PDB file of N, CA and C in Angstrom:
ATOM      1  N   UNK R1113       0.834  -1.193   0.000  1.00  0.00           N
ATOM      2  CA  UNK R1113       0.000   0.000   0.000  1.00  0.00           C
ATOM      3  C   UNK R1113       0.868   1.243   0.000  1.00  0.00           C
ATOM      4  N   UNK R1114       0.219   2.294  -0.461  1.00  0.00           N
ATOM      5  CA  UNK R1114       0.827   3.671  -0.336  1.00  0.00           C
ATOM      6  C   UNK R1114      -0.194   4.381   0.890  1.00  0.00           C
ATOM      7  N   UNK R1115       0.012   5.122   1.330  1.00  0.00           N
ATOM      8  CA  UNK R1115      -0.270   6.159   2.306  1.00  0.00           C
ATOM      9  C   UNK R1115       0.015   7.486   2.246  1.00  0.00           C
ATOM     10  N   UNK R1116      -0.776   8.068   2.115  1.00  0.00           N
ATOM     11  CA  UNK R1116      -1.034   9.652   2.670  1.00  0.00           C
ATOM     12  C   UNK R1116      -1.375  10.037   3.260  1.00  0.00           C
ATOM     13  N   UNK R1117      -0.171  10.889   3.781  1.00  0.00           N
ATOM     14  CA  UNK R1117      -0.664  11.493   5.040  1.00  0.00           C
ATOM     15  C   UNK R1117      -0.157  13.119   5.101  1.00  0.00           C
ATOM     16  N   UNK R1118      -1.181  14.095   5.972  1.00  0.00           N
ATOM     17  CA  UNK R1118      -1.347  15.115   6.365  1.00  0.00           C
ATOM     18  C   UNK R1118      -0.475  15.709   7.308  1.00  0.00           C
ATOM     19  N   UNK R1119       0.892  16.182   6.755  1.00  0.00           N
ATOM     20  CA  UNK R1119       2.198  16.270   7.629  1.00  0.00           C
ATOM     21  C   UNK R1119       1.803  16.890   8.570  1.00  0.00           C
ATOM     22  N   UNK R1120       1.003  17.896   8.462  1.00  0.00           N
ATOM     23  CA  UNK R1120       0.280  18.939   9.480  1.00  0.00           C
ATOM     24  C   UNK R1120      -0.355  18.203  10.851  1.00  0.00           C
ATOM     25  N   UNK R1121      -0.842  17.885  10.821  1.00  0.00           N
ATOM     26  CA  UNK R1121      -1.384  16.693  12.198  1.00  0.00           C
ATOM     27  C   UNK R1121      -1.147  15.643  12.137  1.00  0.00           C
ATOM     28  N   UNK R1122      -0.572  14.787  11.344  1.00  0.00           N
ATOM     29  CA  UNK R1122      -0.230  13.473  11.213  1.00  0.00           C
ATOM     30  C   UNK R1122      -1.460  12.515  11.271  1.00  0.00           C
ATOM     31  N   UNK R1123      -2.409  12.854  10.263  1.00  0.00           N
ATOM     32  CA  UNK R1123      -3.825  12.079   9.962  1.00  0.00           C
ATOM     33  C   UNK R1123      -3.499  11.650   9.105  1.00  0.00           C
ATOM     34  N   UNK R1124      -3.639  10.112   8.568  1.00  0.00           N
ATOM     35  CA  UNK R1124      -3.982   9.409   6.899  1.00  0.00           C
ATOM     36  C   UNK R1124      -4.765  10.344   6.465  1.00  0.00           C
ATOM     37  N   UNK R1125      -4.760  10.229   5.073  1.00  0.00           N
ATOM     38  CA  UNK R1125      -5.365  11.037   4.021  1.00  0.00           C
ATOM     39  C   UNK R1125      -6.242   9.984   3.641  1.00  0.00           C
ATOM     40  N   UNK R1126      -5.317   9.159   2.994  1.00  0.00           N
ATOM     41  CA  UNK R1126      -5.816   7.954   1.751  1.00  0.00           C
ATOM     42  C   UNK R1126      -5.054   6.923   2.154  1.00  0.00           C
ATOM     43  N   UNK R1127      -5.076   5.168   1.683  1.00  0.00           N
ATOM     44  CA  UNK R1127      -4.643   4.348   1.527  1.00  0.00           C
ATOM     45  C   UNK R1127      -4.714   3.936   0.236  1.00  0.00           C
ATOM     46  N   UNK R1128      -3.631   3.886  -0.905  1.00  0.00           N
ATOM     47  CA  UNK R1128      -3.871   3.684  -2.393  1.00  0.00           C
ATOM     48  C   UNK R1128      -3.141   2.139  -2.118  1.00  0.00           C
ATOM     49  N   UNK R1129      -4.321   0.963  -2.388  1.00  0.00           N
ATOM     50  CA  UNK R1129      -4.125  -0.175  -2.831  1.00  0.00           C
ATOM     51  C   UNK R1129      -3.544  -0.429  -3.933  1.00  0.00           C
ATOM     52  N   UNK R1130      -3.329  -1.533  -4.469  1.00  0.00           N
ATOM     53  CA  UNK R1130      -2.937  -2.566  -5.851  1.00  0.00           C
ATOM     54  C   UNK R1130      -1.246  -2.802  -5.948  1.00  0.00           C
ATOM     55  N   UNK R1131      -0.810  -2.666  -5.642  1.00  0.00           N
ATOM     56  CA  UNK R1131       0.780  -3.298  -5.269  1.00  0.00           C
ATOM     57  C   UNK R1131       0.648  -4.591  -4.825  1.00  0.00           C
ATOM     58  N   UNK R1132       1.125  -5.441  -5.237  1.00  0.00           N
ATOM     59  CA  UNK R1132       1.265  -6.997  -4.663  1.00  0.00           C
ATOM     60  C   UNK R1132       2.602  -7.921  -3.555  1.00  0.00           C
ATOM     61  N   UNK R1133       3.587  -6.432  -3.963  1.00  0.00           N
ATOM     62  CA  UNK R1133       4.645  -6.246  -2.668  1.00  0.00           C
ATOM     63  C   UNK R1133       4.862  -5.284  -2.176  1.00  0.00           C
ATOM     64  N   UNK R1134       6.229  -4.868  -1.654  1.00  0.00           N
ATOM     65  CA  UNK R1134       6.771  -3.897  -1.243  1.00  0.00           C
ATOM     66  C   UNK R1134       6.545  -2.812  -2.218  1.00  0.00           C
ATOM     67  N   UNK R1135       6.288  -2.062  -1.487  1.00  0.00           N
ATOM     68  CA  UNK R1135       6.225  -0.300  -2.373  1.00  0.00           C
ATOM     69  C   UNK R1135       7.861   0.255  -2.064  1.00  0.00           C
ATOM     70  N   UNK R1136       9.044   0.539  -2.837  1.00  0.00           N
ATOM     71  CA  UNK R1136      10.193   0.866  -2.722  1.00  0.00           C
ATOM     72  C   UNK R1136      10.183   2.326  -2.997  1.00  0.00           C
ATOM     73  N   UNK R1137       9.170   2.901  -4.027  1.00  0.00           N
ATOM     74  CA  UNK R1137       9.380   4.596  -3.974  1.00  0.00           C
ATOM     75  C   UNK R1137       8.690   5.039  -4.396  1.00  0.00           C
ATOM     76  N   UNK R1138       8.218   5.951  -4.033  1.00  0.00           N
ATOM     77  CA  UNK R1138       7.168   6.804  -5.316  1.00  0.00           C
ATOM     78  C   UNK R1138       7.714   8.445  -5.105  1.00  0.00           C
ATOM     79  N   UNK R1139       6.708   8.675  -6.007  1.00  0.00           N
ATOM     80  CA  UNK R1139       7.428  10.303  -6.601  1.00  0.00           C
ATOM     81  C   UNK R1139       5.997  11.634  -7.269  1.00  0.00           C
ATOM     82  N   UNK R1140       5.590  12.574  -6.873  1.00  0.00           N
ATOM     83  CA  UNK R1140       4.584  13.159  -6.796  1.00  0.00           C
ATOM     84  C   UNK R1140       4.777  13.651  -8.315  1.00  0.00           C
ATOM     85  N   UNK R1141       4.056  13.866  -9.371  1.00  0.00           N
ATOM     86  CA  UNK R1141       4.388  14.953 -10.366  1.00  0.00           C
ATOM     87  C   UNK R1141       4.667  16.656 -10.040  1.00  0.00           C
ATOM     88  N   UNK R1142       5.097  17.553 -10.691  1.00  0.00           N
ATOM     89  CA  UNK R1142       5.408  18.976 -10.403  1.00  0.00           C
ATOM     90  C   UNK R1142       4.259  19.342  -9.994  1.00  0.00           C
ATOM     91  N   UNK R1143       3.028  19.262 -10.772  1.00  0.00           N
ATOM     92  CA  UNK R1143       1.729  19.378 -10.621  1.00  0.00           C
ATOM     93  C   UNK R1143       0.961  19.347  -9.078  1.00  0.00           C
ATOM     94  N   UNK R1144       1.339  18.118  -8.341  1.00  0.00           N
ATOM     95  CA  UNK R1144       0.303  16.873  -7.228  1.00  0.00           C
ATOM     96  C   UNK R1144      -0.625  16.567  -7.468  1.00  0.00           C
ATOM     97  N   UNK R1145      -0.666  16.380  -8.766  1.00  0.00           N
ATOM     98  CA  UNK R1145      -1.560  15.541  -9.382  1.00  0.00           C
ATOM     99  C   UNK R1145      -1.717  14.302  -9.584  1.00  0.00           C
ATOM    100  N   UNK R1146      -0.683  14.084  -9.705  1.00  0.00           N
ATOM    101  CA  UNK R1146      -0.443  12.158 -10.086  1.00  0.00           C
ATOM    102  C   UNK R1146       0.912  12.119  -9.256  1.00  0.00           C
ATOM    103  N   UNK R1147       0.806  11.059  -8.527  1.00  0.00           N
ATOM    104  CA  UNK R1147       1.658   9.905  -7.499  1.00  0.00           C
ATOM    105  C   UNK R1147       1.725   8.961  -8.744  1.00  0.00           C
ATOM    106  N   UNK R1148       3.635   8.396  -9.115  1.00  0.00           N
ATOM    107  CA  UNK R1148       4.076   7.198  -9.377  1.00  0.00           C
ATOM    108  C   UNK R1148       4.320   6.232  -8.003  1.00  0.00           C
ATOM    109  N   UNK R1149       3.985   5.228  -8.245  1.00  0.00           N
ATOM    110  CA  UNK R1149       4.929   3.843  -7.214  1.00  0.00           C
ATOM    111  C   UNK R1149       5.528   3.100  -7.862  1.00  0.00           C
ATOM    112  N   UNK R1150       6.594   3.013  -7.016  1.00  0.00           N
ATOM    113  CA  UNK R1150       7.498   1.443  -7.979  1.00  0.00           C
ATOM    114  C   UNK R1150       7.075   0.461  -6.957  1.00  0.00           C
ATOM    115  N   UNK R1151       6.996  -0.966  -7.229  1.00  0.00           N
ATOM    116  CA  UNK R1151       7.162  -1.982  -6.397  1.00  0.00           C
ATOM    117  C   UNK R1151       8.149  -2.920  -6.586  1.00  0.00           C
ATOM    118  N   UNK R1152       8.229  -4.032  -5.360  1.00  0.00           N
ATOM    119  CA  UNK R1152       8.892  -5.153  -6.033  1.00  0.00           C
ATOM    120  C   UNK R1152       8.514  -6.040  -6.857  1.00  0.00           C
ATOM    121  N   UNK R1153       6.893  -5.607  -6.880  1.00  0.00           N
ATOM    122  CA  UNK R1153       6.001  -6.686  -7.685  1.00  0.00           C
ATOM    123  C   UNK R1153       6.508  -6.251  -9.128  1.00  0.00           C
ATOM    124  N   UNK R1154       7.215  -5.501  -9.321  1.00  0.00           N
ATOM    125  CA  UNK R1154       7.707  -5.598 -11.073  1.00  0.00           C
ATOM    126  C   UNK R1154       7.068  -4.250 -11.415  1.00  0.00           C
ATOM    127  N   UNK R1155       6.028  -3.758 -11.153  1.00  0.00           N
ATOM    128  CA  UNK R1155       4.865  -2.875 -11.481  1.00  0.00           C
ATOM    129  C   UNK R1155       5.132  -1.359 -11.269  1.00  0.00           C
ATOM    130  N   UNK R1156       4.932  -0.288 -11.879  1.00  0.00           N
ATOM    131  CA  UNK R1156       5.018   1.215 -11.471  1.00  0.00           C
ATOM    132  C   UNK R1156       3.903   0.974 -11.924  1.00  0.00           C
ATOM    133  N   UNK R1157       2.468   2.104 -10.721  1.00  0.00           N
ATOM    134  CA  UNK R1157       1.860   2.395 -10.787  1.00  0.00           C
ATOM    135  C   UNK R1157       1.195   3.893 -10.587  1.00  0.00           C
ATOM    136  N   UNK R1158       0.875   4.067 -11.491  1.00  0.00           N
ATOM    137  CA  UNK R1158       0.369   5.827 -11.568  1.00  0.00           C
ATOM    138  C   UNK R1158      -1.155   5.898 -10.791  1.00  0.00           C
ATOM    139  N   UNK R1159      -1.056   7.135 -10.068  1.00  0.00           N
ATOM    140  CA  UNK R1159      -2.662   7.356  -9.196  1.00  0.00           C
ATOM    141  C   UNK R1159      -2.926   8.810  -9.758  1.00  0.00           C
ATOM    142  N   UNK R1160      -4.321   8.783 -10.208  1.00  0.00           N
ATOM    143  CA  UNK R1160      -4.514  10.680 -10.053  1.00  0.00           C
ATOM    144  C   UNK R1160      -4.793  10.891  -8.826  1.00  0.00           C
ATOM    145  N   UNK R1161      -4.226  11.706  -8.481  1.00  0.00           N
ATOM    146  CA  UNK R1161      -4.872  12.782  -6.912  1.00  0.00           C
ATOM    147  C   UNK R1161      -5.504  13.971  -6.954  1.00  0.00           C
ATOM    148  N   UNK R1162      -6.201  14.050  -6.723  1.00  0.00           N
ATOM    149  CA  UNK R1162      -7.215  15.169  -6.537  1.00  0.00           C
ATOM    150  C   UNK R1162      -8.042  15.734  -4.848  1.00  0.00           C
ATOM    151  N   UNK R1163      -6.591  16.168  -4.798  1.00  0.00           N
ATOM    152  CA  UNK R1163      -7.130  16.568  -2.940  1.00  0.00           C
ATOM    153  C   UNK R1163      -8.639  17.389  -3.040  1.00  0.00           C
ATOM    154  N   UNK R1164      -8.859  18.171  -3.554  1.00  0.00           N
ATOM    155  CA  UNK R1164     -10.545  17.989  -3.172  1.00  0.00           C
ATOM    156  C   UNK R1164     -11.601  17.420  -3.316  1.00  0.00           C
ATOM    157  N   UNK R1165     -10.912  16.301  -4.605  1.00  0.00           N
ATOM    158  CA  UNK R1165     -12.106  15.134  -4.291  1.00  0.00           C
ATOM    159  C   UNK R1165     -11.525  13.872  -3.159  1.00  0.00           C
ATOM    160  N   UNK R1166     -11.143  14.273  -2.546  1.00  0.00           N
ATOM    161  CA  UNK R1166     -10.223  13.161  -1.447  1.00  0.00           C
ATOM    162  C   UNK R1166     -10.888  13.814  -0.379  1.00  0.00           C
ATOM    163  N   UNK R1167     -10.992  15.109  -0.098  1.00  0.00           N
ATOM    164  CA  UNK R1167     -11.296  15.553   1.197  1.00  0.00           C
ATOM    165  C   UNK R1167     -12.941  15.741   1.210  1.00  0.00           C
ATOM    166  N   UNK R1168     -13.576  15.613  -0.055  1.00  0.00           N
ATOM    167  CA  UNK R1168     -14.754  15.508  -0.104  1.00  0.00           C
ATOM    168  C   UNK R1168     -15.401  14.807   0.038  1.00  0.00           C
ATOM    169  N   UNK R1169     -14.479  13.535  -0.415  1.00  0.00           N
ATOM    170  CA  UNK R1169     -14.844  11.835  -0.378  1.00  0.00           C
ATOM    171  C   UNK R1169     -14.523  11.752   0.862  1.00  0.00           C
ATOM    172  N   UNK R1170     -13.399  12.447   1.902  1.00  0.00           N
ATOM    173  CA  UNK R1170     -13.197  11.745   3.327  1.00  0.00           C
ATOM    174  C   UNK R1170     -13.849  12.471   4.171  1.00  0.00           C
ATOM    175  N   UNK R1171     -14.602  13.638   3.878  1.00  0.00           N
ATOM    176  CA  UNK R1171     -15.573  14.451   5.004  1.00  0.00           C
ATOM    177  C   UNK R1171     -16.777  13.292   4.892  1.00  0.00           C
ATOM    178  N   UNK R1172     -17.300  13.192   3.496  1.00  0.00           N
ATOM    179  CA  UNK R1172     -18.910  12.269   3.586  1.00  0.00           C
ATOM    180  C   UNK R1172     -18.616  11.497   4.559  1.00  0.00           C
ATOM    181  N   UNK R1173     -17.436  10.585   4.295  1.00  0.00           N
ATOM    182  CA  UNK R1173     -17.525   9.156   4.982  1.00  0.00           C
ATOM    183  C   UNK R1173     -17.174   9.461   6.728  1.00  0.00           C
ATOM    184  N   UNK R1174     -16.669  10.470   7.339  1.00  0.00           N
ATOM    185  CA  UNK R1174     -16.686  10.626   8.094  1.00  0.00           C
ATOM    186  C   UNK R1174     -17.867  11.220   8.981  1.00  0.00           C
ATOM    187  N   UNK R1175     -18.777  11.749   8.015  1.00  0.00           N
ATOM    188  CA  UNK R1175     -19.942  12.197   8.529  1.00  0.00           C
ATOM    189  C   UNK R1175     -20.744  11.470   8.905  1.00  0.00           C
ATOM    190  N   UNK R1176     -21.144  10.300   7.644  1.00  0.00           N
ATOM    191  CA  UNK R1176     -21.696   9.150   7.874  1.00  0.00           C
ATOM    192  C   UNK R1176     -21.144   8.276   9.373  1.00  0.00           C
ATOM    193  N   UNK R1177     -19.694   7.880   9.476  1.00  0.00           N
ATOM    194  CA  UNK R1177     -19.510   7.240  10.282  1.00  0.00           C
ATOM    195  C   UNK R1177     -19.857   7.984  11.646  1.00  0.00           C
ATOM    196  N   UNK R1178     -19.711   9.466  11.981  1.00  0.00           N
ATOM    197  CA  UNK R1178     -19.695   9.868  13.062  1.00  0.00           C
ATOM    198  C   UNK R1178     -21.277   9.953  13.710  1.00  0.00           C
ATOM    199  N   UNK R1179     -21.966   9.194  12.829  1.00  0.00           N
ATOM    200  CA  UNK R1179     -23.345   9.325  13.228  1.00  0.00           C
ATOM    201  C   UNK R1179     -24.085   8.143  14.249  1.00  0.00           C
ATOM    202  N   UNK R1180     -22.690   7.106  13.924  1.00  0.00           N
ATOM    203  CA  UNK R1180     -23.456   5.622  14.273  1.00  0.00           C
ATOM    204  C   UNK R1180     -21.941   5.503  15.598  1.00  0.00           C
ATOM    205  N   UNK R1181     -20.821   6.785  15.201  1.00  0.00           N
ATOM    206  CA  UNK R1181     -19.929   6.393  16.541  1.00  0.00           C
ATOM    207  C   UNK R1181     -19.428   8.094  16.645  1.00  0.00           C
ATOM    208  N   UNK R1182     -20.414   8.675  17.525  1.00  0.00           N
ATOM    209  CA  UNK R1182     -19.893   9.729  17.853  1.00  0.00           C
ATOM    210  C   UNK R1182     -19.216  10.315  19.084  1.00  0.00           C
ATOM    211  N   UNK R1183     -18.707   9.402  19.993  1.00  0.00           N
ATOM    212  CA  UNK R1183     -18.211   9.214  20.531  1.00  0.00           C
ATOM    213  C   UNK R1183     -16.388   9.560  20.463  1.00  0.00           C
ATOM    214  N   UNK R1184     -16.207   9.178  18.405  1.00  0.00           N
ATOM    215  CA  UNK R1184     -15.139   9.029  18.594  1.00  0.00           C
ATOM    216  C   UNK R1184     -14.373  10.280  18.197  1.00  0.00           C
ATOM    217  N   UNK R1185     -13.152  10.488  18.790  1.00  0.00           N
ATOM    218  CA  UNK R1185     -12.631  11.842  19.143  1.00  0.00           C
ATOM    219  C   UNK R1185     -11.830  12.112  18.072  1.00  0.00           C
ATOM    220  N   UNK R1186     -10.835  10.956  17.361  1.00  0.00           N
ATOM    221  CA  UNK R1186     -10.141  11.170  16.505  1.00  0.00           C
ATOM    222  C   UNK R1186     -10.822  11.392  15.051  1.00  0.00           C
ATOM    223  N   UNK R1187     -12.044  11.122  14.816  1.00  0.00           N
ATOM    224  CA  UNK R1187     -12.779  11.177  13.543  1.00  0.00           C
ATOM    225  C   UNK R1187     -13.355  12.366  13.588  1.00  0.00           C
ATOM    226  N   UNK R1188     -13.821  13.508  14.790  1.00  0.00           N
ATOM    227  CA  UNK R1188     -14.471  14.431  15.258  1.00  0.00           C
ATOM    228  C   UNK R1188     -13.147  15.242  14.733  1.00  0.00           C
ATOM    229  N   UNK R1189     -12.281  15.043  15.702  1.00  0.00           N
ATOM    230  CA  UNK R1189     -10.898  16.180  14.690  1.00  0.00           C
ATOM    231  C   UNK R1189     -10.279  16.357  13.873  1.00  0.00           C
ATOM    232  N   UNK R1190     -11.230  15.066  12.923  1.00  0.00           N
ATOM    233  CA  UNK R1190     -10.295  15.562  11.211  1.00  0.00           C
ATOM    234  C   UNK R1190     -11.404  15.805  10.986  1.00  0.00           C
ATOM    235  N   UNK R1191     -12.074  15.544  11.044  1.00  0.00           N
ATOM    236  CA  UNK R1191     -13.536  16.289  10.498  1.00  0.00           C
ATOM    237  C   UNK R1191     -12.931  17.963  10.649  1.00  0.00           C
ATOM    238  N   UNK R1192     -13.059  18.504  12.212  1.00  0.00           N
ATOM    239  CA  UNK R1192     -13.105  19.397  12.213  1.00  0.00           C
ATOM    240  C   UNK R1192     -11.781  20.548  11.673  1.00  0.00           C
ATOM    241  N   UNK R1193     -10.932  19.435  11.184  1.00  0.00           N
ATOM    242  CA  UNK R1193      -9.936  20.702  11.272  1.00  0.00           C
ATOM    243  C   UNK R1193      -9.802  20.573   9.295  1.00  0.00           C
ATOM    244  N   UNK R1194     -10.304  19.385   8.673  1.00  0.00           N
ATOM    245  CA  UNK R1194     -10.856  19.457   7.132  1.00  0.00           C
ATOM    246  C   UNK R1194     -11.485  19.900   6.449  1.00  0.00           C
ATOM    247  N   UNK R1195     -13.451  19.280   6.826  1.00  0.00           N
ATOM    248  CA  UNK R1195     -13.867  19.379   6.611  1.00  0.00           C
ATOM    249  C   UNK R1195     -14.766  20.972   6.747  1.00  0.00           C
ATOM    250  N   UNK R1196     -15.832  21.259   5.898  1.00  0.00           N
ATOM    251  CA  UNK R1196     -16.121  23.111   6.290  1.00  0.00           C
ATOM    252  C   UNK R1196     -17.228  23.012   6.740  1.00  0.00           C
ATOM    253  N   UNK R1197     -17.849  21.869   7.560  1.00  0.00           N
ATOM    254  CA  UNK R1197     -19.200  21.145   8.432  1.00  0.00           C
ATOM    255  C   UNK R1197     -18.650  20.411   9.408  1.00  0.00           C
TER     256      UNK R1197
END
């Protein structure tokens, strides 16, 4: 897997699946638009990124979840320090 994360508070962003081994490097375009990975699985794989459809896609799902566990503190503060609800 690849991981992103939010140097700023140290929250995951994303988890980008499909590697079948070790992830050895990846590399952002000039842009941050597209993430390369190399693996050992033989494979470079290209991702588009689109941080506001990432933070749009990770406010819903956090909204949703915080409804059935609101309790929880760490989902309450990326909400709040992300999301604009």
């Amino acid at each position: 897997t690849v991981k992103l994360w939010d140097t700023s508070t140290g929250k995951e962003i994303k988890t980008l699946t499909g590697h079948t081994n070790w992830v050895y490097g990846v590399s952002f375009s000039p842009d941050g638009k597209m993430l390369a990975s190399g693996s050992k699985d033989n494979t470079v794989r290209l991702w588009r990124l689109d941080f506001d459809y990432l933070v749009k896609e990770g406010c819903g799902f956090i909204g949703n979840y915080l409804k059935s566990n609101s309790k929880d503190e760490d989902a309450r503060e990326i909400k709040k320090d992300l999301c604009k609800s």
